[in-house]
XYZ file of C-alpha atoms in Angstrom:
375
model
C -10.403 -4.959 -32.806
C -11.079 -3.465 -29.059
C -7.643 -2.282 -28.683
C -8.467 1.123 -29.238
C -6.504 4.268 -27.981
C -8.064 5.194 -24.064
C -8.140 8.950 -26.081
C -11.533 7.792 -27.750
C -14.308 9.619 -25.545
C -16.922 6.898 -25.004
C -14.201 4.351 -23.104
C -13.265 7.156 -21.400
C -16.659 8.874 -20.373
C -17.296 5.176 -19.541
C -14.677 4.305 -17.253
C -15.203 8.121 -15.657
C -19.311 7.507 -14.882
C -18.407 3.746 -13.725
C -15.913 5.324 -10.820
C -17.941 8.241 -10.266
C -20.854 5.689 -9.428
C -18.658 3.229 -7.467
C -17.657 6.137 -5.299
C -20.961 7.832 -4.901
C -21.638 4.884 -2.455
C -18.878 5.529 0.399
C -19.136 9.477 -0.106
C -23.405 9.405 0.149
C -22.353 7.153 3.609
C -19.810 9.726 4.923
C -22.190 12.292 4.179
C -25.537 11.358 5.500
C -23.705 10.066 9.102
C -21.484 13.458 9.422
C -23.491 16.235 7.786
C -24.063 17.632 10.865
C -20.562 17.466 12.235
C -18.094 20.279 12.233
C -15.464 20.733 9.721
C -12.577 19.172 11.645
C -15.656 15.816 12.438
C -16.051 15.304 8.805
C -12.883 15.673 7.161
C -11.558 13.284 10.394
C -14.248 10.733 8.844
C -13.533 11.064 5.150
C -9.801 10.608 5.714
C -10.774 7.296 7.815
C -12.825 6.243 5.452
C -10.475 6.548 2.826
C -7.439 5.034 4.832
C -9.710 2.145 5.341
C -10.070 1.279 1.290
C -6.382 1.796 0.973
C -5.768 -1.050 3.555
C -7.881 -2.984 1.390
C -6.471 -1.389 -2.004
C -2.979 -2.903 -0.370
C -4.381 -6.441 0.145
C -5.748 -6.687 -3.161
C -3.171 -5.076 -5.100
C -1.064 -7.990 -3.383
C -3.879 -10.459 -4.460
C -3.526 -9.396 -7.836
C 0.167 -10.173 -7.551
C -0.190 -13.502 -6.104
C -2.637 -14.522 -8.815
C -1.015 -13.152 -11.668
C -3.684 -10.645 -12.757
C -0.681 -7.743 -13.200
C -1.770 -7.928 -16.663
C -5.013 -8.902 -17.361
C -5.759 -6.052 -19.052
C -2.576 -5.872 -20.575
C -3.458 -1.813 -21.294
C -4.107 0.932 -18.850
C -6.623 2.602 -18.030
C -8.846 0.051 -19.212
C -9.463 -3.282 -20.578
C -8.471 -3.537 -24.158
C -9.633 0.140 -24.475
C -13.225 -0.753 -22.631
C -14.132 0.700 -19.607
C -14.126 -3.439 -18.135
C -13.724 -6.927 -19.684
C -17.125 -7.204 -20.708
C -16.590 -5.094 -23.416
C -13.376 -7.015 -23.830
C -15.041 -10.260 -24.359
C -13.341 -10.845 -27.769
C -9.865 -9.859 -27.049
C -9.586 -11.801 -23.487
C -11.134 -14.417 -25.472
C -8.529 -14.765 -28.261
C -5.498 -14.054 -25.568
C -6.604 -16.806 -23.568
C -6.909 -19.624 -26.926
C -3.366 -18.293 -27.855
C -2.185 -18.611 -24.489
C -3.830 -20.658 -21.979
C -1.955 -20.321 -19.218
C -0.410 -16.827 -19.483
C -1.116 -13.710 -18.167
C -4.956 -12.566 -19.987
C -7.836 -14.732 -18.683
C -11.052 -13.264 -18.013
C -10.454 -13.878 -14.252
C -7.414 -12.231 -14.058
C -9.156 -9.403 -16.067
C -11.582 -8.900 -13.575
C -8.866 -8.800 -10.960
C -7.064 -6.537 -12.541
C -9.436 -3.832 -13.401
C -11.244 -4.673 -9.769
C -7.850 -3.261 -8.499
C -8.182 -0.373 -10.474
C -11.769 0.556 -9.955
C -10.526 0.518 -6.450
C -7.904 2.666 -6.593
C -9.292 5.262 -8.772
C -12.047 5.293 -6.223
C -9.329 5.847 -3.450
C -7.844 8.730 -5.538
C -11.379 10.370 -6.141
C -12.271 10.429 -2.317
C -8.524 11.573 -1.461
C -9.643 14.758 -4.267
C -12.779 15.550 -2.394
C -10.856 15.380 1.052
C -8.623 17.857 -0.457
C -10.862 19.786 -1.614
C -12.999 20.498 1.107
C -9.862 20.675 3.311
C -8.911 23.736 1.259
C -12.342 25.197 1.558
C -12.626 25.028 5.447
C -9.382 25.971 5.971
C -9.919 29.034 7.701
C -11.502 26.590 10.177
C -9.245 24.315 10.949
C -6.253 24.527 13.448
C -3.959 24.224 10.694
C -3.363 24.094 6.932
C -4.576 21.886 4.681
C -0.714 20.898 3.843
C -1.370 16.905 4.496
C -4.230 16.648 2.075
C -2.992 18.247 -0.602
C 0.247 16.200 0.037
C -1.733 13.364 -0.121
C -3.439 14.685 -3.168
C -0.132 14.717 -4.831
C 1.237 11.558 -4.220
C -1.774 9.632 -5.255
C -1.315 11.337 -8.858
C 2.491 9.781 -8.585
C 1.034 7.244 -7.312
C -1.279 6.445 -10.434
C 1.521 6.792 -12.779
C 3.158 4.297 -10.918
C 0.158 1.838 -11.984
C 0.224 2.771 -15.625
C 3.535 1.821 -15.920
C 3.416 -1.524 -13.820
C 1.077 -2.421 -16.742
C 2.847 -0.885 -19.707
C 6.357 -1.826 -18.860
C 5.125 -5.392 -18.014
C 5.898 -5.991 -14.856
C 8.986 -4.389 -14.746
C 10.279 -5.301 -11.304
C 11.910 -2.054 -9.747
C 8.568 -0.158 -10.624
C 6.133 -2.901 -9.471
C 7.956 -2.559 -5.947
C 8.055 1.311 -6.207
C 4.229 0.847 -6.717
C 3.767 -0.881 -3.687
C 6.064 1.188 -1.594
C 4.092 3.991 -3.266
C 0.816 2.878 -1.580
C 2.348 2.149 1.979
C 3.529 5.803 1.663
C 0.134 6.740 0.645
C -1.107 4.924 4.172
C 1.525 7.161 5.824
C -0.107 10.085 4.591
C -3.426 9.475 4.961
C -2.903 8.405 8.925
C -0.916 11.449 9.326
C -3.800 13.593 7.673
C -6.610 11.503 9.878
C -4.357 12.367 13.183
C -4.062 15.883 12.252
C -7.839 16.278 12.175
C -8.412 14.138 15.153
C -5.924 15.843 17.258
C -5.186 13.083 19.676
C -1.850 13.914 21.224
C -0.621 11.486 23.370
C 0.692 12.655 26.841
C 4.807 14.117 26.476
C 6.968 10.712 27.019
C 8.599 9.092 24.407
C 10.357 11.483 21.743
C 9.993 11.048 17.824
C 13.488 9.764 17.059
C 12.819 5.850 18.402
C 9.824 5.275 16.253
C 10.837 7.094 13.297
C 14.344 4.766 13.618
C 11.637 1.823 13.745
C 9.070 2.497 10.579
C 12.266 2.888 8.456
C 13.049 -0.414 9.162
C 9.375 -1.410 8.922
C 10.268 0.381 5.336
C 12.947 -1.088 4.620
C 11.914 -5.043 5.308
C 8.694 -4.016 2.625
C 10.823 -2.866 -0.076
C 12.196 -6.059 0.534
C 9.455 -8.343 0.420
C 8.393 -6.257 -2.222
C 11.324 -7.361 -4.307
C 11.033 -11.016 -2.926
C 7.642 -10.532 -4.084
C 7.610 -8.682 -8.085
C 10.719 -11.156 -8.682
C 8.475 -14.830 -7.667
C 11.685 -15.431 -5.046
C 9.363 -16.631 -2.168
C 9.830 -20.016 -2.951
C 13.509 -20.095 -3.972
C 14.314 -21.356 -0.103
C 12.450 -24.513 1.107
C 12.826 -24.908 4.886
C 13.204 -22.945 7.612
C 15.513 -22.180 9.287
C 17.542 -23.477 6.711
C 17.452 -22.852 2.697
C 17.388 -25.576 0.915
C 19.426 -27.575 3.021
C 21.727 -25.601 3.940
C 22.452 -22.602 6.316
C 23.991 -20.672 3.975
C 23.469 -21.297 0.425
C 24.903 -20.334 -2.575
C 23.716 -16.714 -3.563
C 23.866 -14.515 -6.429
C 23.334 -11.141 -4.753
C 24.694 -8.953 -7.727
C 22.693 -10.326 -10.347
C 19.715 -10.789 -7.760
C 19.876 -6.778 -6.752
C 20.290 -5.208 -10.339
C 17.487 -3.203 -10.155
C 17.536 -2.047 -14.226
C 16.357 -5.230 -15.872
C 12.927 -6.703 -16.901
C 11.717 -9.291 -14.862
C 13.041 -12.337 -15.017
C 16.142 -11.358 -16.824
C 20.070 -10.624 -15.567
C 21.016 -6.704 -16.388
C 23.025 -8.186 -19.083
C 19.883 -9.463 -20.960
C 20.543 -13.438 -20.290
C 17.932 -15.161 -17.475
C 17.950 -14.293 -13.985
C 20.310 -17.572 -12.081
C 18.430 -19.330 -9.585
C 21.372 -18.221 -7.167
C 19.858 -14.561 -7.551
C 16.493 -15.265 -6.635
C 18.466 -17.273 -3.864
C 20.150 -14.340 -2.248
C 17.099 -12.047 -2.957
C 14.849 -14.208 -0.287
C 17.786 -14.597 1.967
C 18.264 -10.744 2.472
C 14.494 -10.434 2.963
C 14.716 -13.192 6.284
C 18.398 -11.678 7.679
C 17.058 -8.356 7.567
C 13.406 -9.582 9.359
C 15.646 -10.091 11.960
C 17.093 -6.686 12.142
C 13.502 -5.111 12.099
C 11.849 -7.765 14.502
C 14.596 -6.599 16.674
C 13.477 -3.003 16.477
C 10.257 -3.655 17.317
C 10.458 -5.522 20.088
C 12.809 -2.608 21.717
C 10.459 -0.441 21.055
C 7.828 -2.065 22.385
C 9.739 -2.693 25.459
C 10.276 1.018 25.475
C 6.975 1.802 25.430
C 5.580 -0.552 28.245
C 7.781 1.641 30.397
C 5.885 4.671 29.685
C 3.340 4.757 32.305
C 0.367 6.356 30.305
C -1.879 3.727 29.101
C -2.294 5.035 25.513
C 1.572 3.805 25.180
C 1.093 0.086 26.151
C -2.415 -0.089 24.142
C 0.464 0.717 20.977
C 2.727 -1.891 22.636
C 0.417 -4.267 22.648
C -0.994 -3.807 19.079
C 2.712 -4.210 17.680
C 3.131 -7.222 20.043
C 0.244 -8.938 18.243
C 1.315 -7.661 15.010
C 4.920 -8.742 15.114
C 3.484 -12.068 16.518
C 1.304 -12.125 13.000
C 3.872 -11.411 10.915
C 6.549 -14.161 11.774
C 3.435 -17.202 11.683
C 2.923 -15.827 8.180
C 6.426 -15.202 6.954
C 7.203 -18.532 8.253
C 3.763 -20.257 7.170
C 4.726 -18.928 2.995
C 7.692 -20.828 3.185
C 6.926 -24.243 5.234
C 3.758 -24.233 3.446
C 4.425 -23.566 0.398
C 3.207 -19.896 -0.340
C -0.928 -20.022 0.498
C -2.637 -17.605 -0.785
C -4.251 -16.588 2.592
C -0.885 -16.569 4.313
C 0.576 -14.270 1.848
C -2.247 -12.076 1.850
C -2.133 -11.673 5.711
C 1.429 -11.165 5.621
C 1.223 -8.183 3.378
C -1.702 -6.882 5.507
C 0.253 -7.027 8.367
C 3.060 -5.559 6.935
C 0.466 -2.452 5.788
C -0.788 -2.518 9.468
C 2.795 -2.532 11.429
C 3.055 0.981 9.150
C -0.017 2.270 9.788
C 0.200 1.835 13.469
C 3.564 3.250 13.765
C 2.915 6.202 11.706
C -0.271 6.967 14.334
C 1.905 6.848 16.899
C 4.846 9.094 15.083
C 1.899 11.100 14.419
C 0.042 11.967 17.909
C 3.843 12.699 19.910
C 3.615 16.305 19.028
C 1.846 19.630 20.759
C -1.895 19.470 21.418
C -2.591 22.324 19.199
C -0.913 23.592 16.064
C 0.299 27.364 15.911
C -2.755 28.807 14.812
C -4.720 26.869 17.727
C -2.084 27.753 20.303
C -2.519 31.793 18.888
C -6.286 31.897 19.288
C -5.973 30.350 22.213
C -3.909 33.180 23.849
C -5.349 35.980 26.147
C -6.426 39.260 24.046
């Protein structure tokens, strides 16, 4: 059989040389376009870089969700102990005769370990970032603090993947997993501002925002639930659910957060009255956070810099986004592309919001503002 144990050295050495290639490509990129940058340039360029293929690693980690591909490679780190499904071939083979429609086919196997390649490739340029961070340091108006942050997390991160896999789905660690990776966007736009060093001009304090990207927060770890528990379709209609304005709901069984998925805490099936009250908390709350966004942005038009309205403007349009795809899952029936775009957005609203948490601060950390001063 190719179940073998991931501590055999060829799958591993494998799986190691087929990410170290895969990320040779965007590393050989950064390098050739900023090798003769300075420091701060190049470390601003790798961090963008990488906070672009997390977006991404986002949207398809919520692909691999939609399509059921959570586990198929029902093993972690790789594929039936194989560094990918073609040396699977036999195993997917005989899980997909004993099981047509479940969860191992070689598409979703591909998916699967796509999503991985990915983010092990995301972890790998997040080491090198830290890395070199720690090496310039002396360089650099401040310490390397936010990449090795970052550094950390994506290890927790990872773990969070292995046991999304190896506790099947288990729905309170499938959501941590995803609110894992929108913290890992936080970071990484907090570690690209820090290097860019783009303050915006003194206005609006911290406090507003911050209030704002916890609700952001809180409305994923919602849909995140809606999401690792298959509740989006347990309304039809809209504004209604299901015919009525407000139906029945099951919130105690629906917010257990110990249980597998599928299942009550007590160990019989999850009532239909739980998913239920599990979608209807995600819409009642998009209210709450809509709400705080559009203050916000209303607070921001009255700034009269124009770096403020550019950020009013992108949350306008992203807001805008997000209800026509909310809305478009339900009345439509869940498409794939709507779903995906909603979870984008959702990624975006955060990463825009943590920019501009990140650039209302001083010009120039203490060790600029020291070297700066008169001898």
């Amino acid at each position: 059989m190719a179940m073998l144990d991931m501590a055999g050295p060829s799958p591993a050495l494998k799986l190691t040389a087929l990410v170290l290639l895969v990320a040779l490509l965007p590393l050989s990129w950064w390098w050739l376009r900023q090798r003769a940058a300075s420091s701060r340039a190049r470390l601003a360029a790798l961090t963008a870089l990488t906070l672009f293929l997390t977006f991404d690693l986002i949207v398809f980690g919520a692909f691999t969700r939609l399509t059921d591909s959570g586990l198929g490679c029902p093993d972690w780190p790789g594929c039936y102990g194989q560094a990918s499904p073609l040396g699977a071939q036999a195993d997917i083979h005989a899980a997909q005769q004993a099981m047509p429609s479940g969860p191992v086919t070689w598409t979703k196997a591909w998916i699967e370990m796509l999503h991985r390649y990915l983010a092990m490739v995301v972890g790998l340029l997040i080491l090198v970032a830290a890395v070199f961070s720690w090496r310039v340091r002396a360089r650099l108006p401040h310490s390397p603090w936010w990449a090795l942050a970052t550094l950390a997390w994506v290890i927790v991160q990872g773990l969070f993947g292995k046991y999304t896999v190896t506790l099947k789905l288990y729905p309170a660690v499938v959501t941590l997993h995803l609110l894992g990776a929108v913290l890992l966007l936080v970071l990484l736009v907090r570690q690209h501002e820090s290097f860019a060093d783009r303050p915006l001009p003194p206005g609006l304090p911290r406090g507003p925002v911050l209030a704002v990207l916890a609700l952001v927060l809180g409305q994923i770890a919602l849909g995140g639930w809606v999401s690792t528990n298959y509740a989006v379709l347990a309304c039809r209609g809209f504004p209604d659910c299901n015919g009525a304005w407000w139906p029945a709901m099951d919130a105690a069984h629906g917010f257990t957060l110990l249980r597998e998925l599928g299942r009550a805490g007590h160990g019989g099936y999850l009532p239909f009255e739980a998913l239920v009250a599990i979608h209807m908390a995600h819409r009642l709350f998009a209210v709450v956070a809509v709400g705080g966004l559009v203050w916000l942005m209303l607070r921001l038009r009255r700034e009269p810099a124009a770096p403020y309205r550019r950020y009013a403007g992108l949350l306008a349009a992203l807001v805008l986004a997000q209800v026509a795809t909310g809305l478009s899952n339900v009345v439509l029936d869940w498409p794939i592309a709507a779903a995906l775009a909603h979870s984008g957005g959702a990624a975006a609203l955060v990463g825009v919001l943590s920019s501009l948490l990140a650039r209302l601060r001083p010009a120039a950390g203490p060790v600029a503002a020291r070297a700066a001063q008169p001898a």
